Coordinates of C-alpha atoms in Angstrom, one line a residue:
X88 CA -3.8 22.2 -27.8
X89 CA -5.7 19.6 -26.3
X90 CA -6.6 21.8 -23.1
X91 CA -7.5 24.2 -25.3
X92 CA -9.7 22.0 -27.7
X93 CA -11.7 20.9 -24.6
X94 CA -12.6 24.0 -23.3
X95 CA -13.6 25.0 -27.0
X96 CA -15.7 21.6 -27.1
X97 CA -14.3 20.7 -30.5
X98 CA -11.4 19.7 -32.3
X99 CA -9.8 23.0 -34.4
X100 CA -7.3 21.8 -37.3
X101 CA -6.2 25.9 -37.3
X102 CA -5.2 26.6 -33.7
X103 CA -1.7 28.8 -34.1
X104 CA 0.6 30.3 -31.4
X105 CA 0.0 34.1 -31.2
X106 CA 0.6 37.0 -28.6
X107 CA -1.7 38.6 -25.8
X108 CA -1.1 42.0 -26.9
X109 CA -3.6 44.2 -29.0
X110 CA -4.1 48.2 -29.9
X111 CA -6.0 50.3 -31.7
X112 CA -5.6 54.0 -32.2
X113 CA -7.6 56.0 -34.1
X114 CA -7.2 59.4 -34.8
X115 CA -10.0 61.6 -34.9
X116 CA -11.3 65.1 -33.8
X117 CA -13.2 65.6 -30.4
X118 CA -16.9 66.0 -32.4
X119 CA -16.0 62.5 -34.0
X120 CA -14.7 60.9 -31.1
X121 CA -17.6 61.5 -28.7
X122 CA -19.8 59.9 -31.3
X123 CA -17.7 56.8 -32.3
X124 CA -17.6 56.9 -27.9
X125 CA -21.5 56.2 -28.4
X126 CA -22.0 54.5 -31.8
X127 CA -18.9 51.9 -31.5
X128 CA -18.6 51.4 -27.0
X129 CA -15.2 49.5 -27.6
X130 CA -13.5 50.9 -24.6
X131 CA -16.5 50.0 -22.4
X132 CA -16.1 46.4 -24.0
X133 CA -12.5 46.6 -22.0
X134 CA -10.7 46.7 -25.1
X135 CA -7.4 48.6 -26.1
X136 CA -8.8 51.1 -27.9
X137 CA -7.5 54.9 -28.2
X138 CA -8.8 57.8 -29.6
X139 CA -6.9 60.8 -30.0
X140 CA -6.5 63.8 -32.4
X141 CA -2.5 63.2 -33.1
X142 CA -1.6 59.7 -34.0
X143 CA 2.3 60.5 -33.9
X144 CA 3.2 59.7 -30.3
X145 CA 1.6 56.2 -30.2
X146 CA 3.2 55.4 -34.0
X147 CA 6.8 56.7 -32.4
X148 CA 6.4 55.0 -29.7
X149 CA 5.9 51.4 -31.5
X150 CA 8.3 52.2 -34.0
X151 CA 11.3 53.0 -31.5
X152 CA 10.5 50.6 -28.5
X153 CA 9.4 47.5 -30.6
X154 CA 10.5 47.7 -33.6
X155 CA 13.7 49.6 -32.5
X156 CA 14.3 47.3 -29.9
X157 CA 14.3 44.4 -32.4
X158 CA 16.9 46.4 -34.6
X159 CA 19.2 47.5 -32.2
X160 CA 19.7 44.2 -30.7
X161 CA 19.3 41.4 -32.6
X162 CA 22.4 41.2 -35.0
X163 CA 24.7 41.7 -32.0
X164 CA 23.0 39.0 -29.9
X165 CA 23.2 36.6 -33.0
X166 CA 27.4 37.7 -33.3
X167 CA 27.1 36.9 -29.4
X168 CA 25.7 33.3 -30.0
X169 CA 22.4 33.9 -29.6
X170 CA 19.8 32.0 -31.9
X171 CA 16.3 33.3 -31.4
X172 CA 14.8 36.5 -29.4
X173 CA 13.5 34.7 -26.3
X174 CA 17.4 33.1 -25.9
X175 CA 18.4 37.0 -25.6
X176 CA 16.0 37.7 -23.1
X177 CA 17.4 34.9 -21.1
X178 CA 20.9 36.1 -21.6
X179 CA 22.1 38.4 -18.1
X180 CA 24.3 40.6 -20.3
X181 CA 22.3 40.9 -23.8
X182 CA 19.7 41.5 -21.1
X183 CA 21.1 44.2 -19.6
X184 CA 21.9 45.6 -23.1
X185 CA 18.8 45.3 -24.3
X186 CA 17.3 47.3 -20.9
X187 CA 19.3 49.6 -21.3
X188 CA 18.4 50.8 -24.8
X189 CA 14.3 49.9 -24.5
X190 CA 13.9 51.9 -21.2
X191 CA 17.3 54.5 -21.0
X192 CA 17.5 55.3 -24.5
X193 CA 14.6 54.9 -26.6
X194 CA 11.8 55.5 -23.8
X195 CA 12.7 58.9 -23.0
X196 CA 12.5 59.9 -26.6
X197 CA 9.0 59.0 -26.9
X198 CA 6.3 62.0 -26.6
X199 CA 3.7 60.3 -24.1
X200 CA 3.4 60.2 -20.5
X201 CA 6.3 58.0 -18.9
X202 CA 4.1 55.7 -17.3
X203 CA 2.2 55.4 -20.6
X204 CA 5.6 54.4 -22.4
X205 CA 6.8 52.1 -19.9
X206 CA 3.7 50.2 -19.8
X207 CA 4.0 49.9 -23.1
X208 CA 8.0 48.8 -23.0
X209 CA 7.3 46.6 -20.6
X210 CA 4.5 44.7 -23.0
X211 CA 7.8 44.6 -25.1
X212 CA 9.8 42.6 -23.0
X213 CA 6.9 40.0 -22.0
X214 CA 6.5 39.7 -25.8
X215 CA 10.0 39.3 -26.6
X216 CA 10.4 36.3 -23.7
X217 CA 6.9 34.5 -25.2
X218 CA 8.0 31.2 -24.6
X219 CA 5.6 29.5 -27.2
X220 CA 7.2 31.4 -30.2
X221 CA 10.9 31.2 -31.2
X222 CA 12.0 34.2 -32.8
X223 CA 14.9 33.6 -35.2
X224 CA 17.4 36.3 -34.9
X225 CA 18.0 36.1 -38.4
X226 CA 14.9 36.6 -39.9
X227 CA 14.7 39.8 -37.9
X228 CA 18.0 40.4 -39.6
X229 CA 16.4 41.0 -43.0
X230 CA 16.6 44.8 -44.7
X231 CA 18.2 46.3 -41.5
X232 CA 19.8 48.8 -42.9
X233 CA 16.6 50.6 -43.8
X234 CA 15.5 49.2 -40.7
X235 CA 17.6 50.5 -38.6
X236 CA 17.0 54.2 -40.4
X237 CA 13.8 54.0 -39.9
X238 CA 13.7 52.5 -36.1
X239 CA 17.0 53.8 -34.7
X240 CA 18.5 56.5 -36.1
X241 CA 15.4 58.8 -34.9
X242 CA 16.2 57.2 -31.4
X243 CA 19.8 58.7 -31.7
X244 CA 19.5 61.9 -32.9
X245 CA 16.3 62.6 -30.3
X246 CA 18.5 61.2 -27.7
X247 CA 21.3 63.3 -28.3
X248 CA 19.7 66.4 -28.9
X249 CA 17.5 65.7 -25.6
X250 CA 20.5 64.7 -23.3
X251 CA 23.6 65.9 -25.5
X252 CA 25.2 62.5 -25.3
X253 CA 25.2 59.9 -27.8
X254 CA 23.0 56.6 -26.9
X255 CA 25.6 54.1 -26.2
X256 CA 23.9 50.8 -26.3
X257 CA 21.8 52.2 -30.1
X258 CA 25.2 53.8 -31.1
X259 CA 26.8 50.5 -30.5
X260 CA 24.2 48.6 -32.5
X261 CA 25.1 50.7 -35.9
X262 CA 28.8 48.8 -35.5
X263 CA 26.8 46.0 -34.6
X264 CA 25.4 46.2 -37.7
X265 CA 28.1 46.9 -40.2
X266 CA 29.9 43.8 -38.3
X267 CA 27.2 41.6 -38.9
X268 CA 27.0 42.9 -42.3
X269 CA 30.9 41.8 -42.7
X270 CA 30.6 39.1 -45.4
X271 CA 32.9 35.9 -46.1
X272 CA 32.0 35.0 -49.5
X273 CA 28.8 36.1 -51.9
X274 CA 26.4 33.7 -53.0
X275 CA 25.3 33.4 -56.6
X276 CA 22.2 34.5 -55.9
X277 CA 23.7 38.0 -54.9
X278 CA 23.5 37.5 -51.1
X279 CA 26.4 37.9 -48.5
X280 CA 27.4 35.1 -46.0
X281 CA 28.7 35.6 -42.7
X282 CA 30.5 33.6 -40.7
X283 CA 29.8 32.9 -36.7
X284 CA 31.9 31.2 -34.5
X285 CA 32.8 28.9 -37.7
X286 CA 29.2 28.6 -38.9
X287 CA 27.5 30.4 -42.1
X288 CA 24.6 32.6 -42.1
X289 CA 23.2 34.9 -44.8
X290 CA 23.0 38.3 -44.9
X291 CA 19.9 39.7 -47.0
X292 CA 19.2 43.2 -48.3
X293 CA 18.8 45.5 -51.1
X294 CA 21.6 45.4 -53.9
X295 CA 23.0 48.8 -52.7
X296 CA 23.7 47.5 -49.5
X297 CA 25.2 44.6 -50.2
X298 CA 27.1 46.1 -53.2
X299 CA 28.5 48.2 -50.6
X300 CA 29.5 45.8 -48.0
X301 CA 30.7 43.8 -50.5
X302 CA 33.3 46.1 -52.0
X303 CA 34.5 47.4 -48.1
X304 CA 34.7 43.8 -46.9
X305 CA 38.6 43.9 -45.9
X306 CA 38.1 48.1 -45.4
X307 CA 39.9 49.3 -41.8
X308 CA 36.7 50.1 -39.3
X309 CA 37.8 53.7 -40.2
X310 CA 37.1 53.5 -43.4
X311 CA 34.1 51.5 -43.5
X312 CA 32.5 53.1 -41.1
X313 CA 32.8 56.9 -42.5
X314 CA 32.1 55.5 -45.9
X315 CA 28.9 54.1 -44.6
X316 CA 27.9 57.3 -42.8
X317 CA 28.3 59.1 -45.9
X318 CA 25.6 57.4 -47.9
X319 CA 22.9 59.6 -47.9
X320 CA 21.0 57.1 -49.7
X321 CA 20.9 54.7 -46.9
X322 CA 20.2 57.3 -44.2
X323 CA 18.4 60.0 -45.4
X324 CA 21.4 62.2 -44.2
X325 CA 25.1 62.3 -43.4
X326 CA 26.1 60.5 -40.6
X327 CA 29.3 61.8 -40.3
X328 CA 27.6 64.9 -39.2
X329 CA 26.5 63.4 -36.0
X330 CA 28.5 64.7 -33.5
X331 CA 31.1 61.7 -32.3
X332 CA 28.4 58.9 -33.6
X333 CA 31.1 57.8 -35.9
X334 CA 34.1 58.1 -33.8
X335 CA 32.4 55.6 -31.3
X336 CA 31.4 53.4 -33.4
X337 CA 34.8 52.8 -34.6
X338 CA 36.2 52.1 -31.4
X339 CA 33.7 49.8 -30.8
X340 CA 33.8 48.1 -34.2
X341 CA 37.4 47.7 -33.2
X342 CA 36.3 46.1 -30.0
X343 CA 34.1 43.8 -31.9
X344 CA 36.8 42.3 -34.1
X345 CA 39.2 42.3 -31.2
X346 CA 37.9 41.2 -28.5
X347 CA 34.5 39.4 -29.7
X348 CA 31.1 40.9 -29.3
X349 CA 30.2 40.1 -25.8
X350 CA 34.0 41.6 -24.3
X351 CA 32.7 44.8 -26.7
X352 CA 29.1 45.1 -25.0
X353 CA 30.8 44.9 -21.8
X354 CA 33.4 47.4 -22.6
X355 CA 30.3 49.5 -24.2
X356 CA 28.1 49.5 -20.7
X357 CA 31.0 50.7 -18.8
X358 CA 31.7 53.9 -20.6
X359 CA 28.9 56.9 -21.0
X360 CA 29.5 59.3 -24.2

């Protein structure tokens, strides 16, 4: 701060961390866009700015390789001991895990030129590894079952209908999910607690949800897991329609109780599906 302060020449009481990544899309016909071009230089300014006439790609593309790569990692870096995003990045095999569902699974679903999305993915990863902001896995945690609808689940299905295999490192993150979702105890206030390694944490999320886990806390991975696929309110759809989505997932929820999450990631790089 003090470096900073003296090349400011003054003292600033409000000086915050923050990230060194900005972008600005704006959709707009080619009539429009010539004249914003003139009326509103931005890009000769040397600033991220893009205009386009479809919007889509560059929302996808946020949605699935930021955003998704937050939800499809972070609860099963927390079960593997991890405490905030940039210890993840440091971790060789949540690394690797994490790699392997940014720029294997989710990148090729995205509807831009490759070079264009792994630009963008890599921004992802410098982002993620910021080493002035720690993360808390946890708060990432928050909602992620609508989360992971929303930033996953698309991921999946265009992945499978692209390569006709299932993902295996964002199929692996739904049992992830329902095992981070696993509760202990309920608090008063309606919340679920976990337990890791001995320790407590809370699991936060609508009343459906944790109704739900709640009920199917000692239910068989079998169960659970086809239960959960079959609420259409959650999904938007019936995952048990998925071809094999479910049947992995139980053998790696099964992994995850048996052998821990890390000896499951392991097992879950090893096998294609």
């Amino acid at each position: 701060i003090k470096d900073v302060e003296r090349e400011l020449g003054y003292t600033d009481k409000l000086i915050t961390t923050g990230e060194p990544f900005a972008l600005w899309v704006i959709e707009c016909n080619e009539e429009d866009a010539e004249r914003l071009a003139r009326e509103l230089p931005l890009q000769k300014a040397g600033l991220p700015v893009v205009l386009t006439r479809d919007l889509t790609p560059y929302h996808e593309r946020k949605v699935r390789l930021l955003n998704g790569a937050h939800t499809s990692s972070v609860l099963a870096a927390y079960l593997a001991g991890e405490d905030i995003v940039r210890g993840m990045m440091h971790n060789p095999l949540l690394r690797a895990y994490l790699d392997r569902a940014v720029y294997g699974e989710l990148a090729p679903t995205v509807a831009l030129p490759a070079a264009d999305v792994k630009a963008f993915a890599d921004s992802v990863m410098e982002r993620f590894d910021n080493p002035f902001i720690d993360h808390a896995l946890t708060a990432i945690a928050l909602n992620s079952v609508s989360k992971w609808r929303a930033r996953v689940l698309p991921g999946v299905k265009a992945y499978l209908e692209k390569t006709g295999r299932l993902p295996r490192c964002l199929t692996f993150s739904w049992a992830a999910l329902a095992a981070f979702y696993t509760p202990v105890r309920r608090n008063e206030d309606g919340t679920l607690v976990g337990k890791r390694d001995g320790n407590e944490y809370t699991v936060r999320d609508d009343r459906a949800a944790i109704d739900f886990f709640w009920e199917n806390r000692s239910a068989a991975p079998e169960k659970l897991l086809r239960d959960l696929a079959g609420r259409v309110d959650f999904w938007g759809e019936d995952l048990n329609g998925l071809n094999g989505f479910v049947d992995q997932a139980i053998v790696d929820l099964k992994n995850i109780r048996a052998l821990g999450v890390k000896d499951a990631i392991r097992c879950a790089m090893e096998r294609e599906i």
